[in-house]
C-alpha cells in the first residue's frame, strides 16, 4: 500500500492519499480546496487514477476539495449518510467497505465532533478525522456536536481497535504526525476520564473560539466547496 500524509499549512489539516500500488486506483481523504492542483500532480507523478475522494465530516476550518477533484478528475465523492452536504456522488453507512482496488477500507460511524463524523479503518491503521486527535479529541460544541456521543465513539469503537493500530487524525497543531491506539489510551489527557459523565463535563468546560473560517467553510462544504458562501 502507498500511504501519503499531506499537510495544509493554513488549516493544519492532514489529507491522505491511499492506493494499493503505483498505477492503481487511489483515494484522497479530507482534501483541502487550495491544494487541489498539488493532489492531482502527485497522483499523476505516481501514475495513480484518483477514483474516490472522501471527507470524514463537514469541516469548519477549511473548504473541501471534493467538488473540484470530482470536476477535474471525474472521481466519485463520498461522505457518510448523515451529512448535510448535498453535492456528493454517493454516501456510505456504518460498516460499509469503500470500493478501492486491493485496499480494504471500512467506514465506521463515529459521531460526536459532528453528527456526520466517520472514521476509516484500514489494515493496521485508522483515519480518525476529528474524533480522535493526537493527545486530544475534536471539539463538540457546534455542528450538532455531542460529547456523550463522542465518548461512545471513542471508548465503544475506536479505542477497541488493537493497541498497535496507527492513528492518523485530520489535524494536528503541534507537529505530531501519527500515534497509536495504545499510546493515546495511556497519554491522551481527554481519555483519562472515569466515565461518560466525566467526559461530558470535561468537554463542556472547554472555552474555545469559533474557527476563523467557520462561517465560510461550513456553507461552502455543504456544496462540496464548489460555491463559496458570500
Ligand atoms: Fe472538524
Tab-separated table of C-alpha atoms and ligand atoms in Angstrom:
chain	number	residue	atom	x	y	z
A	1	UNK	CA	0.000	0.000	0.000
A	2	UNK	CA	1.134	3.534	-0.744
A	3	UNK	CA	0.004	5.865	2.049
A	4	UNK	CA	0.846	9.549	1.855
A	5	UNK	CA	0.096	12.068	4.558
A	6	UNK	CA	-0.233	15.558	3.078
A	7	UNK	CA	-0.289	18.731	5.161
A	8	UNK	CA	-2.147	22.010	4.677
A	9	UNK	CA	-0.255	24.763	6.489
A	10	UNK	CA	-3.117	27.252	6.692
A	11	UNK	CA	-5.588	24.991	8.494
A	12	UNK	CA	-3.171	22.365	9.889
A	13	UNK	CA	-5.204	19.723	8.062
A	14	UNK	CA	-3.853	16.320	7.118
A	15	UNK	CA	-5.120	14.819	3.898
A	16	UNK	CA	-4.325	11.256	2.892
A	17	UNK	CA	-3.610	9.730	-0.493
A	18	UNK	CA	-4.060	5.967	-0.434
A	19	UNK	CA	-3.568	3.306	-3.087
A	20	UNK	CA	-2.511	-0.329	-3.248
A	21	UNK	CA	0.281	0.263	-5.769
A	22	UNK	CA	1.803	2.589	-8.318
A	23	UNK	CA	-0.501	2.594	-11.319
A	24	UNK	CA	-3.528	1.709	-9.185
A	25	UNK	CA	-6.778	3.292	-8.075
A	26	UNK	CA	-6.391	5.966	-5.422
A	27	UNK	CA	-8.443	7.511	-2.631
A	28	UNK	CA	-7.998	11.004	-1.194
A	29	UNK	CA	-9.312	11.652	2.311
A	30	UNK	CA	-10.092	15.177	3.590
A	31	UNK	CA	-8.640	17.140	0.654
A	32	UNK	CA	-8.276	20.931	1.017
A	33	UNK	CA	-9.556	23.029	-1.887
A	34	UNK	CA	-6.457	25.213	-2.246
A	35	UNK	CA	-4.244	22.132	-2.639
A	36	UNK	CA	-6.237	20.511	-5.428
A	37	UNK	CA	-3.572	21.062	-8.088
A	38	UNK	CA	-0.898	19.554	-5.802
A	39	UNK	CA	-3.004	16.402	-5.245
A	40	UNK	CA	-3.670	15.960	-8.927
A	41	UNK	CA	0.001	16.446	-9.754
A	42	UNK	CA	1.096	13.900	-7.155
A	43	UNK	CA	-1.437	11.380	-8.438
A	44	UNK	CA	-0.103	11.926	-11.951
A	45	UNK	CA	3.509	11.562	-10.829
A	46	UNK	CA	2.722	8.269	-9.110
A	47	UNK	CA	0.673	7.137	-12.117
A	48	UNK	CA	-2.463	6.832	-9.964
A	49	UNK	CA	-6.064	7.019	-11.030
A	50	UNK	CA	-7.961	9.060	-8.471
A	51	UNK	CA	-11.303	7.273	-8.266
A	52	UNK	CA	-12.613	8.322	-4.842
A	53	UNK	CA	-12.474	11.395	-2.584
A	54	UNK	CA	-13.934	11.303	0.922
A	55	UNK	CA	-14.471	13.809	3.714
A	56	UNK	CA	-14.638	12.344	7.215
A	57	UNK	CA	-17.138	15.094	8.149
A	58	UNK	CA	-18.192	18.617	7.193
A	59	UNK	CA	-15.156	20.669	8.135
A	60	UNK	CA	-15.476	24.095	9.745
A	61	UNK	CA	-11.899	25.276	9.281
A	62	UNK	CA	-11.189	24.831	5.588
A	63	UNK	CA	-13.063	24.439	2.327
A	64	UNK	CA	-13.078	20.916	0.964
A	65	UNK	CA	-11.525	19.932	-2.368
A	66	UNK	CA	-14.155	17.253	-3.051
A	67	UNK	CA	-16.117	19.210	-5.644
A	68	UNK	CA	-13.067	20.425	-7.591
A	69	UNK	CA	-11.499	16.981	-7.564
A	70	UNK	CA	-14.660	15.453	-8.987
A	71	UNK	CA	-14.838	18.184	-11.606
A	72	UNK	CA	-11.230	17.796	-12.665
A	73	UNK	CA	-10.720	14.027	-12.393
A	74	UNK	CA	-14.203	12.524	-12.547
A	75	UNK	CA	-13.656	10.791	-9.195
A	76	UNK	CA	-16.555	9.719	-7.005
A	77	UNK	CA	-17.121	11.943	-3.960
A	78	UNK	CA	-18.482	10.393	-0.787
A	79	UNK	CA	-19.333	11.109	2.825
A	80	UNK	CA	-21.355	9.356	5.494
A	81	UNK	CA	-25.103	9.110	5.228
A	82	UNK	CA	-25.760	11.675	7.995
A	83	UNK	CA	-24.070	14.508	6.145
A	84	UNK	CA	-25.877	17.635	5.033
A	85	UNK	CA	-23.595	18.025	2.002
A	86	UNK	CA	-25.927	17.980	-0.985
A	87	UNK	CA	-23.416	17.510	-3.746
A	88	UNK	CA	-21.952	14.019	-3.341
A	89	UNK	CA	-21.810	11.119	-5.784
A	90	UNK	CA	-22.649	8.685	-3.013
A	91	UNK	CA	-22.941	8.231	0.770
A	92	UNK	CA	-21.703	5.359	2.875
A	93	UNK	CA	-23.198	3.895	6.017
A	94	UNK	CA	-21.761	2.389	9.181
A	95	UNK	CA	-19.674	-0.704	8.489
A	96	UNK	CA	-19.647	-0.227	4.729
A	97	UNK	CA	-16.493	-1.077	2.763
A	98	UNK	CA	-15.273	1.594	0.377
A	99	UNK	CA	-14.535	0.412	-3.130
A	100	UNK	CA	-10.848	0.772	-3.940
A	101	UNK	CA	-8.766	-1.787	-5.808
A	102	UNK	CA	-6.915	-4.098	-3.406
A	103	UNK	CA	-7.229	-1.852	-0.337
A	104	UNK	CA	-9.539	-2.879	2.470
A	105	UNK	CA	-11.225	0.252	3.875
A	106	UNK	CA	-14.169	0.176	6.233
A	107	UNK	CA	-16.150	3.264	7.208
A	108	UNK	CA	-17.317	3.349	10.818
A	109	UNK	CA	-19.752	5.912	12.183
A	110	UNK	CA	-18.069	7.860	14.990
A	111	UNK	CA	-20.294	10.882	15.777
A	112	UNK	CA	-19.582	13.414	18.500
A	113	UNK	CA	-17.343	16.082	16.950
A	114	UNK	CA	-20.181	16.459	14.441
A	115	UNK	CA	-23.200	14.259	13.823
A	116	UNK	CA	-21.802	13.238	10.423
A	117	UNK	CA	-18.314	12.126	11.539
A	118	UNK	CA	-16.879	8.869	10.243
A	119	UNK	CA	-13.555	7.148	10.760
A	120	UNK	CA	-11.896	4.923	8.174
A	121	UNK	CA	-10.350	1.642	9.270
A	122	UNK	CA	-7.555	0.193	7.118
A	123	UNK	CA	-5.291	-2.759	7.848
A	124	UNK	CA	-3.131	-1.706	10.820
A	125	UNK	CA	-4.262	1.908	10.851
A	126	UNK	CA	-7.253	4.163	11.333
A	127	UNK	CA	-8.050	7.607	9.980
A	128	UNK	CA	-9.899	9.238	12.847
A	129	UNK	CA	-10.979	12.554	11.306
A	130	UNK	CA	-11.535	14.968	14.191
A	131	UNK	CA	-12.932	12.307	16.526
A	132	UNK	CA	-9.574	11.256	17.996
A	133	UNK	CA	-6.639	13.631	17.662
A	134	UNK	CA	-3.088	13.064	18.910
A	135	UNK	CA	-3.298	13.857	22.652
A	136	UNK	CA	-6.681	15.468	22.061
A	137	UNK	CA	-10.192	14.955	20.725
A	138	UNK	CA	-12.298	17.062	18.365
A	139	UNK	CA	-14.395	19.801	19.931
A	140	UNK	CA	-18.077	19.003	20.387
A	141	UNK	CA	-19.601	22.445	20.771
A	142	UNK	CA	-21.037	23.088	17.286
A	143	UNK	CA	-22.369	21.346	14.148
A	144	UNK	CA	-24.573	19.093	16.307
A	145	UNK	CA	-21.550	18.023	18.303
A	146	UNK	CA	-22.307	15.806	21.275
A	147	UNK	CA	-19.749	14.949	23.952
A	148	UNK	CA	-21.657	11.851	25.068
A	149	UNK	CA	-21.817	10.514	21.523
A	150	UNK	CA	-18.103	11.209	21.154
A	151	UNK	CA	-17.353	9.245	24.321
A	152	UNK	CA	-19.301	6.306	22.865
A	153	UNK	CA	-17.457	6.619	19.530
A	154	UNK	CA	-14.097	6.724	21.284
A	155	UNK	CA	-14.494	4.132	24.002
A	156	UNK	CA	-17.052	1.951	22.247
A	157	UNK	CA	-15.418	1.839	18.831
A	158	UNK	CA	-12.084	3.498	18.044
A	159	UNK	CA	-10.271	2.515	21.237
A	160	UNK	CA	-11.444	-1.083	20.766
A	161	UNK	CA	-9.025	-1.380	17.842
A	162	UNK	CA	-5.762	-3.187	18.684
A	163	UNK	CA	-3.283	-1.074	20.683
A	164	UNK	CA	-0.685	-1.172	17.916
A	165	UNK	CA	-3.095	0.349	15.351
A	166	UNK	CA	-1.636	3.533	13.884
A	167	UNK	CA	-3.769	6.652	14.414
A	168	UNK	CA	-3.868	9.258	11.657
A	169	UNK	CA	-6.017	12.310	12.526
A	170	UNK	CA	-7.396	15.039	10.246
A	171	UNK	CA	-5.473	17.748	12.110
A	172	UNK	CA	-2.517	18.355	14.299
A	173	UNK	CA	-1.450	21.718	15.647
A	174	UNK	CA	1.739	20.595	17.393
A	175	UNK	CA	3.695	18.909	14.632
A	176	UNK	CA	2.692	15.349	15.559
A	177	UNK	CA	2.009	13.164	12.535
A	178	UNK	CA	0.967	9.747	13.811
A	179	UNK	CA	0.194	7.940	17.061
A	180	UNK	CA	-1.154	4.550	18.102
A	181	UNK	CA	-4.297	3.475	19.917
A	182	UNK	CA	-2.238	2.226	22.880
A	183	UNK	CA	-0.301	5.472	23.117
A	184	UNK	CA	-3.474	7.557	23.069
A	185	UNK	CA	-5.186	5.352	25.668
A	186	UNK	CA	-2.251	5.931	28.023
A	187	UNK	CA	-1.267	9.515	27.314
A	188	UNK	CA	-4.193	11.406	25.764
A	189	UNK	CA	-5.438	13.685	28.589
A	190	UNK	CA	-9.019	13.679	27.265
A	191	UNK	CA	-9.171	9.897	27.579
A	192	UNK	CA	-8.168	9.739	31.244
A	193	UNK	CA	-11.771	10.116	32.445
A	194	UNK	CA	-13.594	7.768	34.796
A	195	UNK	CA	-16.814	7.534	32.795
A	196	UNK	CA	-19.134	9.052	30.173
A	197	UNK	CA	-20.474	11.740	32.522
A	198	UNK	CA	-16.946	12.878	33.393
A	199	UNK	CA	-16.095	13.160	29.697
A	200	UNK	CA	-19.174	15.320	29.086
A	201	UNK	CA	-18.200	17.610	31.981
A	202	UNK	CA	-14.656	17.850	30.596
A	203	UNK	CA	-15.787	18.738	27.069
A	204	UNK	CA	-18.432	21.195	28.317
A	205	UNK	CA	-15.798	23.008	30.367
A	206	UNK	CA	-13.688	23.901	27.314
A	207	UNK	CA	-13.819	27.537	26.269
A	208	UNK	CA	-12.993	27.719	22.567
A	209	UNK	CA	-13.172	30.397	19.909
A	210	UNK	CA	-15.042	29.601	16.714
A	211	UNK	CA	-12.721	28.575	13.853
A	212	UNK	CA	-11.796	31.636	11.786
A	213	UNK	CA	-13.211	30.184	8.598
A	214	UNK	CA	-16.318	28.586	10.077
A	215	UNK	CA	-18.888	30.988	8.587
A	216	UNK	CA	-17.420	30.462	5.122
A	217	UNK	CA	-16.319	26.850	5.307
A	218	UNK	CA	-19.460	25.142	6.610
A	219	UNK	CA	-21.876	26.532	3.976
A	220	UNK	CA	-19.269	26.056	1.239
A	221	UNK	CA	-18.648	22.470	2.290
A	222	UNK	CA	-22.353	21.674	2.098
A	223	UNK	CA	-21.776	22.351	-1.625
A	224	UNK	CA	-18.525	20.321	-1.733
A	225	UNK	CA	-16.518	23.551	-1.945
A	226	UNK	CA	-17.815	24.456	-5.387
A	227	UNK	CA	-19.601	27.655	-4.332
A	228	UNK	CA	-18.192	29.698	-1.517
A	229	UNK	CA	-20.765	31.463	0.629
A	230	UNK	CA	-20.974	35.237	0.257
B	1	LIG	FE1	-13.703	19.172	12.114
